[in-house]
Coordinates of C-alpha atoms in Angstrom, one line a residue:
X11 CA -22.9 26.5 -8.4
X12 CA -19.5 27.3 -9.8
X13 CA -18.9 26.4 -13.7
X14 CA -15.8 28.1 -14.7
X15 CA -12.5 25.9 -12.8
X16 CA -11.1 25.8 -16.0
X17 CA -7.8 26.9 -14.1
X18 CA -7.8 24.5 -11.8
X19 CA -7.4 21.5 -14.7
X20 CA -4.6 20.1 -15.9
X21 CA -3.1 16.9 -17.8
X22 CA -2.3 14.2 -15.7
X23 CA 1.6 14.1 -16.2
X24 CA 4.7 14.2 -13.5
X25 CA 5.4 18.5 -14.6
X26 CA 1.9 18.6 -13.6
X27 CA 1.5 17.0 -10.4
X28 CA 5.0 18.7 -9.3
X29 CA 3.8 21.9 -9.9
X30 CA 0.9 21.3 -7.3
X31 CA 3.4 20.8 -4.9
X32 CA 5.4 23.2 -2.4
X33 CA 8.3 20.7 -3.0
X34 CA 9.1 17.4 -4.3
X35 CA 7.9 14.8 -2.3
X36 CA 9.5 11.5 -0.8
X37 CA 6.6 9.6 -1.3
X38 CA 4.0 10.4 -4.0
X39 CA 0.5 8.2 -3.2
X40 CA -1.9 7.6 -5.7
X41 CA -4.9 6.6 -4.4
X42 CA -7.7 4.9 -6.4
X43 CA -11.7 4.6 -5.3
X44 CA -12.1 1.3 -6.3
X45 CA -9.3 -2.0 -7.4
X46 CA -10.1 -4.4 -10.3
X47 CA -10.3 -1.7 -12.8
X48 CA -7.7 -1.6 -15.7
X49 CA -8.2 1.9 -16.8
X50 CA -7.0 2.8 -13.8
X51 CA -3.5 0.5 -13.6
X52 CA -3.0 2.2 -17.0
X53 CA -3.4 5.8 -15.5
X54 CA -1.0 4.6 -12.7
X55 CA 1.4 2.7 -15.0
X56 CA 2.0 5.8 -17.2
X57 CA 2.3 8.4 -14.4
X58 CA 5.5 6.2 -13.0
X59 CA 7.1 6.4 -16.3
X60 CA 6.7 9.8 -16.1
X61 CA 8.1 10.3 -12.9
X62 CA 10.7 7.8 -13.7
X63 CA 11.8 9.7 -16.7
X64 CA 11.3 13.5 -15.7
X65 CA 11.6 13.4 -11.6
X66 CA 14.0 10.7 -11.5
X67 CA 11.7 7.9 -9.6
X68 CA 13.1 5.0 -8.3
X69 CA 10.6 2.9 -6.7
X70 CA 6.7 2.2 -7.1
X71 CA 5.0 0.5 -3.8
X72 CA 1.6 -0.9 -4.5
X73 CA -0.9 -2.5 -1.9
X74 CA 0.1 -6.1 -2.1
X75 CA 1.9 -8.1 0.0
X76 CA 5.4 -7.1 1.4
X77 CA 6.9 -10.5 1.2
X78 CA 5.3 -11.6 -2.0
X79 CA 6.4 -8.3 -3.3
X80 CA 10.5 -9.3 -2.7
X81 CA 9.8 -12.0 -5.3
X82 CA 8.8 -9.0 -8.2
X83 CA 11.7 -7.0 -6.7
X84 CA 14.4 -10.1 -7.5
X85 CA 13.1 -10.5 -10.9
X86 CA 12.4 -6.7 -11.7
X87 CA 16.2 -5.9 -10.9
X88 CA 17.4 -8.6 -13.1
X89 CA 16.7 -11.9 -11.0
X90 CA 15.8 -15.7 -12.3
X91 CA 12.5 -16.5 -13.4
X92 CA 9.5 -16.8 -16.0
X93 CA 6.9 -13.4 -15.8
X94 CA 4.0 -16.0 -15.3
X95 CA 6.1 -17.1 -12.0
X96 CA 6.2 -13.9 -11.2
X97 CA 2.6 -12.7 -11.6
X98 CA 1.7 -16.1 -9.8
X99 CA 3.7 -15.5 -6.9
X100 CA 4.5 -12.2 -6.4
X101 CA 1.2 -10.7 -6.0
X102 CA -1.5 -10.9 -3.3
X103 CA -4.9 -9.6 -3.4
X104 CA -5.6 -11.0 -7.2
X105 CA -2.9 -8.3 -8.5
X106 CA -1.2 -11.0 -10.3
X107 CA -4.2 -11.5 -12.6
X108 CA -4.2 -7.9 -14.0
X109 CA -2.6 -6.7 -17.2
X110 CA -1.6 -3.1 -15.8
X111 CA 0.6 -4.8 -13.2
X112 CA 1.7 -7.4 -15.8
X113 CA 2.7 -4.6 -18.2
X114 CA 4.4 -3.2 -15.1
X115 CA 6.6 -5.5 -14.3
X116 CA 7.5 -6.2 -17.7
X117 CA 8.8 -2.7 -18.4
X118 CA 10.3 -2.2 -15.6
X119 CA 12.7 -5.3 -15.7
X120 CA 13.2 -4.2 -19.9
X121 CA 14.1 -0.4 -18.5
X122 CA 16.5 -2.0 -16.0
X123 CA 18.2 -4.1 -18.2
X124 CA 21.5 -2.9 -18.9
X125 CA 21.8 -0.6 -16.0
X126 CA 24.2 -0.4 -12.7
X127 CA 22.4 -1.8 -9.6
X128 CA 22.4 1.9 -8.5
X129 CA 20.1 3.0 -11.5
X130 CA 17.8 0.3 -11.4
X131 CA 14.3 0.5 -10.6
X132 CA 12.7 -0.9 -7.3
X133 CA 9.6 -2.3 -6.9
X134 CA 7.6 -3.0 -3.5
X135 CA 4.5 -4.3 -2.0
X136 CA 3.5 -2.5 1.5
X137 CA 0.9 -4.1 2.5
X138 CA 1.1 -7.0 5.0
X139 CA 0.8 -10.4 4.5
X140 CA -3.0 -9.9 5.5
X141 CA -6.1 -11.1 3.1
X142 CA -10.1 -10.5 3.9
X143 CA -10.2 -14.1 5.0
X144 CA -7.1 -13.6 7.8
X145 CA -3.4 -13.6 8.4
X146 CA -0.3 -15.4 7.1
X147 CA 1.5 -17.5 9.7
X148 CA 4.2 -15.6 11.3
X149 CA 6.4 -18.3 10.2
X150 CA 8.3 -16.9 7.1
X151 CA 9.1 -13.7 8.7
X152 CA 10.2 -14.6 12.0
X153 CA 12.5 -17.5 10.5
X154 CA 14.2 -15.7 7.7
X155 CA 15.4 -12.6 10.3
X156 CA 16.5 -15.7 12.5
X157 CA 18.4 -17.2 9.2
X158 CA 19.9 -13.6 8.6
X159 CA 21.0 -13.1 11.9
X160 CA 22.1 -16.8 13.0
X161 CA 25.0 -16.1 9.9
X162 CA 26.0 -13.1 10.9
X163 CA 26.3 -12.8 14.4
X164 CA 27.4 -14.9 17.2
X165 CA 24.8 -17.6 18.1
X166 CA 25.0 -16.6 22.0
X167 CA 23.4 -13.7 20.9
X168 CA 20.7 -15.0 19.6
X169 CA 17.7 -15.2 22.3
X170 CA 16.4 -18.5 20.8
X171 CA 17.4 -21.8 18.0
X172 CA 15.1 -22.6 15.3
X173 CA 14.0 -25.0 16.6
X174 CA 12.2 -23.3 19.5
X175 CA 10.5 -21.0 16.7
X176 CA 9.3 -23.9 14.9
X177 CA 8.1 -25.5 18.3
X178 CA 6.3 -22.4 19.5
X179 CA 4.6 -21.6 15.9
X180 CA 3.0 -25.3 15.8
X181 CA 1.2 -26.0 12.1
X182 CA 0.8 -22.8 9.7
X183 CA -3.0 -23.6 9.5
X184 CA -3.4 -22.7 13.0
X185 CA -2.8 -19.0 12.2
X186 CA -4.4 -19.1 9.0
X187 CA -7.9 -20.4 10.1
X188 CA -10.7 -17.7 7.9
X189 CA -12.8 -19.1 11.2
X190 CA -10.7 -16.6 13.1
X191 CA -11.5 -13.3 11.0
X192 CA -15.4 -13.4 12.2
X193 CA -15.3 -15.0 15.6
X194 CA -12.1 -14.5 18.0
X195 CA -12.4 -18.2 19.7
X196 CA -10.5 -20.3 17.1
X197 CA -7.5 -17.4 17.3
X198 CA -4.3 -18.5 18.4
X199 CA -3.3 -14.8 19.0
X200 CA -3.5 -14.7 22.8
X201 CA -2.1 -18.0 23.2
X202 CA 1.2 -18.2 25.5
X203 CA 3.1 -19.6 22.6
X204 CA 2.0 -16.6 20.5
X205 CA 2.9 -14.5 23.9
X206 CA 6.6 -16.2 23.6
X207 CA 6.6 -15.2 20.0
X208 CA 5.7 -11.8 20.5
X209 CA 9.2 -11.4 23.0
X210 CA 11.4 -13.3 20.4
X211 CA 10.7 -11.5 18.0
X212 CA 11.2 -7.9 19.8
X213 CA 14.7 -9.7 20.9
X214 CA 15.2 -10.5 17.4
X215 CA 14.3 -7.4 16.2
X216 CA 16.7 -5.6 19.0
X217 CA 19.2 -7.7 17.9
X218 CA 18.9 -6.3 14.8
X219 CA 19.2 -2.6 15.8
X220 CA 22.0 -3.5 18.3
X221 CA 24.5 -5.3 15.7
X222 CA 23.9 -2.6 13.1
X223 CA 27.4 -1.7 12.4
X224 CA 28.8 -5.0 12.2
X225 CA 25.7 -6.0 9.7
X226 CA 26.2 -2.9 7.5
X227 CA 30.1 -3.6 7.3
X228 CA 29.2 -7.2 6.6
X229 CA 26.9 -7.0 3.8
X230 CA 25.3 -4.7 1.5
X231 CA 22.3 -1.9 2.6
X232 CA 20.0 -4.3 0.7
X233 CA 20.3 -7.4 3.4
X234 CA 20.1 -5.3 6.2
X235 CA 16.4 -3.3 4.4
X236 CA 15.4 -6.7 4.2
X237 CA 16.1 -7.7 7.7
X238 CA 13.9 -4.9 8.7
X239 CA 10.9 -5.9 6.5
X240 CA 11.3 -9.4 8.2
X241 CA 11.2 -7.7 11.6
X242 CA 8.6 -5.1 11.0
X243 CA 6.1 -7.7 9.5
X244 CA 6.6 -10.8 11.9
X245 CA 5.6 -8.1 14.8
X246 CA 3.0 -6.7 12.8
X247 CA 1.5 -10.2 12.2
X248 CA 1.9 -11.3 16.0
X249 CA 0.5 -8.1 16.6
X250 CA -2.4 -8.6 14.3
X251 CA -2.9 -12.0 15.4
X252 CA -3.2 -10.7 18.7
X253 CA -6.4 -8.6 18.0
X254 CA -7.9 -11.4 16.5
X255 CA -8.1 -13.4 19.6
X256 CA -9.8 -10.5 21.2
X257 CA -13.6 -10.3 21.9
X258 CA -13.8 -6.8 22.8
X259 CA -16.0 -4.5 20.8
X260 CA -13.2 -2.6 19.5
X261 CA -11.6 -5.8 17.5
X262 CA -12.3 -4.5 14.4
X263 CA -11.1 -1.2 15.0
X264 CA -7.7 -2.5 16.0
X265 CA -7.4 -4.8 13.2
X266 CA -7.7 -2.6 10.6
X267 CA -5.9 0.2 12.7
X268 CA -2.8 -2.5 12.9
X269 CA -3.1 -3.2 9.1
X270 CA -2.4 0.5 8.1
X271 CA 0.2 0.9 10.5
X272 CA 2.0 -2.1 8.7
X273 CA 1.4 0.1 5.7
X274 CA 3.0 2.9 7.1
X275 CA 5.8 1.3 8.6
X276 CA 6.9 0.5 5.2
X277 CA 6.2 3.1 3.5
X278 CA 8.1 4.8 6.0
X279 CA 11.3 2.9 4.9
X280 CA 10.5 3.1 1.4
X281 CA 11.3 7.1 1.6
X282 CA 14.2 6.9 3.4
X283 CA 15.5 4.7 0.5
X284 CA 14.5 8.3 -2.2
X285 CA 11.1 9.0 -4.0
X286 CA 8.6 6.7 -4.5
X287 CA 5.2 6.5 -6.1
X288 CA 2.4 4.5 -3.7
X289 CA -0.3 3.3 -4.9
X290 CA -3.4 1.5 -3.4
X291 CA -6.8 2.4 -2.7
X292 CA -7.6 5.8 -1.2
X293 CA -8.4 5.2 2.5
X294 CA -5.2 4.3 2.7
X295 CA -3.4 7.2 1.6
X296 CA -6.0 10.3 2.5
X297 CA -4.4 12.4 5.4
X298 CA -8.2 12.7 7.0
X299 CA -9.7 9.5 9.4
X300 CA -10.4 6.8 7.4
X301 CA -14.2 5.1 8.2
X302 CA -16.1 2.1 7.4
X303 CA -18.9 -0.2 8.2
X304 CA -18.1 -4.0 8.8
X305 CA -19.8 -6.4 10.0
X306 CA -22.3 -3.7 10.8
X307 CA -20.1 -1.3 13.4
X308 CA -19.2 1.8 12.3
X309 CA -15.2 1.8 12.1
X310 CA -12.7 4.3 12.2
X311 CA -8.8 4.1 12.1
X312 CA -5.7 6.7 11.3
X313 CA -4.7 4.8 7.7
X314 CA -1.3 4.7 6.3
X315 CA -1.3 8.2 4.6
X316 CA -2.3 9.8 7.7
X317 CA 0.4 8.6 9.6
X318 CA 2.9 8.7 6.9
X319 CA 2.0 12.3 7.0
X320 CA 2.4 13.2 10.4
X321 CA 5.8 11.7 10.0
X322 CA 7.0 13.4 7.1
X323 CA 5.4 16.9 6.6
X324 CA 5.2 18.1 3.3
X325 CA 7.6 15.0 1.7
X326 CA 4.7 13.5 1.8
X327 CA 2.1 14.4 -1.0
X328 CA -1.3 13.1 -2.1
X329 CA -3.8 12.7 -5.0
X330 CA -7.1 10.8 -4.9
X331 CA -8.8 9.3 -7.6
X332 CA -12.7 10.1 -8.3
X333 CA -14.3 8.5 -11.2
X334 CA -17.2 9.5 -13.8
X335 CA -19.1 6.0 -14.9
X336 CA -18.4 2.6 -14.0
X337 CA -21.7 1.3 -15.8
X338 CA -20.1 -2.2 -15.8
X339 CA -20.4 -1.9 -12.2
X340 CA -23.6 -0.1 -12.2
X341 CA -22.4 3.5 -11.5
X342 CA -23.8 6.0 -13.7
X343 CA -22.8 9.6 -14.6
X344 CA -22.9 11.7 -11.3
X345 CA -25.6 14.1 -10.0
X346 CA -24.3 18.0 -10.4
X347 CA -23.8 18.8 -7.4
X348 CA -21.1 16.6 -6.5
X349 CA -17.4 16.6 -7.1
X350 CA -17.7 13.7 -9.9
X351 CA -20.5 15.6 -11.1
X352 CA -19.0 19.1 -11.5
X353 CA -15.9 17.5 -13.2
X354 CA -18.4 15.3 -15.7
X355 CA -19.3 18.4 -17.5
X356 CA -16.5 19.2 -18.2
X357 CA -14.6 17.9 -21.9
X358 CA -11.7 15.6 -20.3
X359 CA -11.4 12.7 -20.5
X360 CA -8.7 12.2 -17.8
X361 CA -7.7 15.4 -15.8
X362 CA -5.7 16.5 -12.4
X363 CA -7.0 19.0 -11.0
X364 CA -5.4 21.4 -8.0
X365 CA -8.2 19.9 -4.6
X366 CA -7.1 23.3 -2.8
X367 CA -7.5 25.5 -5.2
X368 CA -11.1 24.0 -6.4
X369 CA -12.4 24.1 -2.6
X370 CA -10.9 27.9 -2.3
X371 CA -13.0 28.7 -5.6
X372 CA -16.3 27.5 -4.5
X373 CA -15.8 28.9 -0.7
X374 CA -19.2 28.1 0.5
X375 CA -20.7 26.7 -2.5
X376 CA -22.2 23.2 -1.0
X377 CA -21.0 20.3 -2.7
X378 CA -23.1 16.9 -2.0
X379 CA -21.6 13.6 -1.6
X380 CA -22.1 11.1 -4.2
X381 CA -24.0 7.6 -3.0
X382 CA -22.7 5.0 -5.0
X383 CA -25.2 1.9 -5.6
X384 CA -22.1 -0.5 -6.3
X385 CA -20.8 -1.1 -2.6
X386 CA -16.8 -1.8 -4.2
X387 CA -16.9 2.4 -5.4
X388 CA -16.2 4.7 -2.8
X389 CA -17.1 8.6 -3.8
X390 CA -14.4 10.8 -3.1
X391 CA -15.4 12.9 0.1
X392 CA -16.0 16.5 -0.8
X393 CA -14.6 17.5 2.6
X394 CA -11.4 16.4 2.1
X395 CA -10.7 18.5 -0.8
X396 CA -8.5 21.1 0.8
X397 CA -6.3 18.3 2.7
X398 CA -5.7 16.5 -0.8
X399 CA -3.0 17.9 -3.1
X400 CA -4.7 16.9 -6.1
X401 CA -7.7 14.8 -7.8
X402 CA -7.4 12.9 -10.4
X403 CA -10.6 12.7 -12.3
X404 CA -11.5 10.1 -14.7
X405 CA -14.5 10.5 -16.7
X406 CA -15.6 7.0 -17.9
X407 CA -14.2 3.9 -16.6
X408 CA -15.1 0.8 -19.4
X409 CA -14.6 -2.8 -18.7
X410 CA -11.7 -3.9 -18.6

């Protein structure tokens, strides 16, 4: 077993991630093995103000939902509102409960203060309007890109009224049944009014695209991104939906295929707006297949980072998270022979270390992969060392 990687160790600041790195990258993701955990939001929340301050960051994107996430974004760059709003409403997944992201979005609203739009910082869900229990109604997206456009442009253009939206989309709770998520039958994802849907919106959408100069002369860059998001997630939802309503074996598979490309889709127009720092958990973000059992099949899926990647090359970069302890969650320290394990004997507390250049120092050394007993920890995968630019190792995780 090798002992000595003392080279391969650093501190976990923004000159040391950078020097990892061929380049600077568009998007910077921070993966994490497991949510919930405050230590961890803390690590996240100081590495952006790091980047922020030293690599000239703009924008952090955490796994929450995209719409929801507009609401943080108003208030962030100097909108109207109380915090507790904010952390009520603009948060999915529980986020809004947690002190890292409240501490978040309170400095980042005091650091913009002050500034020209042009300096202020962004912030972004990227997930979709998705929880474990279903779908969001298409309803919000589709009818705010029909609002922006039915201002802008002329109404012949436009391949339906609101009316027929609000028609074909029926009662919210029809999409939103949890029935749906285990058993297809109660879906109305392959209904012909979600078939209709599924056409307007792609004409909406095209609409979009085709009356891009006029819309960019019109009104400002930040209408028109928002537009998009509108676009992109109605079709992702319809698109989700969709899935749901099947009975196939390979349901699963496509839902939580259709989920990451959501994620990438927006991740993919995050970078085009400059460098970002992502953060969510790491099957999203690793460039290898992502796999996991539910509902007892065996899944696998491309996730976000991997097709993030194979769109942007080398602007794309990538650390993982592995942890030490999480005794609150039953985890104890890590057998020897693992990743976790090999970094646990060391003295940090906190450390990045260089994934390529620890897999090219133990060549054929065999590194097991850890078993966790808590089911909400996922080990980081020894094999994807080489293909992650850097690990971030914390060595004790205490409840937070």
């Amino acid at each position: 077993m090798v002992t000595d990687i003392t080279d391969t160790v650093h501190a976990v600041d923004a000159a040391a991630v950078m020097a990892l790195l061929p380049a600077p990258p568009r998007l910077l993701a921070l993966g994490e093995p497991t949510h919930d955990e405050e230590a961890l939001l803390d690590l996240r929340n100081d590495l952006f103000r790091h980047l922020v301050e030293r690599e000239g960051y703009g924008t952090i994107a955490i796994e929450s939902d995209c719409l929801k996430g507009l609401v943080v974004d108003d208030y962030v760059t100097g909108g109207e509102g109380t915090l507790d709003a904010v952390m009520e409403h603009g948060f999915s997944h529980g986020w809004g409960a947690h002190a890292g992201n409240r501490e978040l979005v309170r400095w980042m609203r005091a650091h913009n203060t002050g500034r020209p739009p042009s300096e202020r910082l962004r912030f972004a869900g990227f997930d979709g309007p998705l929880e474990i229990t279903g779908a969001a109604s298409p309803r919000q997206a589709l009818t705010a890109l029909h609002d922006h456009l039915s201002t802008r442009v002329d109404a012949a253009l436009l391949p339906c009224t609101t009316a027929t939206l609000d028609r074909l989309l029926g009662t919210d709770d029809r999409w939103t049944d949890p029935a749906a998520m285990t058993d297809p039958s109660p879906s109305v994802g392959q209904s012909a009014e979600a078939g209709r849907l599924r056409v307007l919106a792609d004409d909406l959408v095209a609409l979009l695209d085709a009356q891009a100069p006029h819309l960019l002369a019109a009104g400002s860059r930040g209408d028109w991104d928002r537009a998009r998001l509108y676009g992109r997630t109605a079709l992702g939802l319809l698109r989700y939906h969709h899935w749901m309503a099947d009975a196939s074996s390979a349901r699963l598979t496509r839902l939580v295929g259709v989920r990451d490309q959501m994620m990438a889709d927006n991740l993919l127009a995050l970078a085009a707006r400059g460098p970002a720092l992502v953060h969510a958990h790491n099957s999203h973000l690793q460039r290898a297949k992502s796999s996991m059992r539910m509902g007892g099949m065996p899944l696998e899926w491309w996730s976000a980072g991997a097709l993030v990647n194979a769109r942007l090359g080398e602007e794309y970069a990538v650390l993982a998270t592995a942890l030490g302890t999480l005794r609150h969650r039953g985890v104890d320290a890590p057998p020897p022979d693992t990743v976790e394990g090999l970094l646990y004997a060391r003295p940090e507390e906190r450390c990045l270390v260089d994934a390529p250049r620890l897999a090219a120092a133990l060549g054929d050394v065999p590194l097991a992969p850890r078993v966790s007993p808590w089911f909400g920890y996922a080990p980081f995968d020894p094999a994807h060392l080489a293909g992650t630019d850097g690990l971030v190792f914390v060595k004790d995780v205490a409840r937070g």
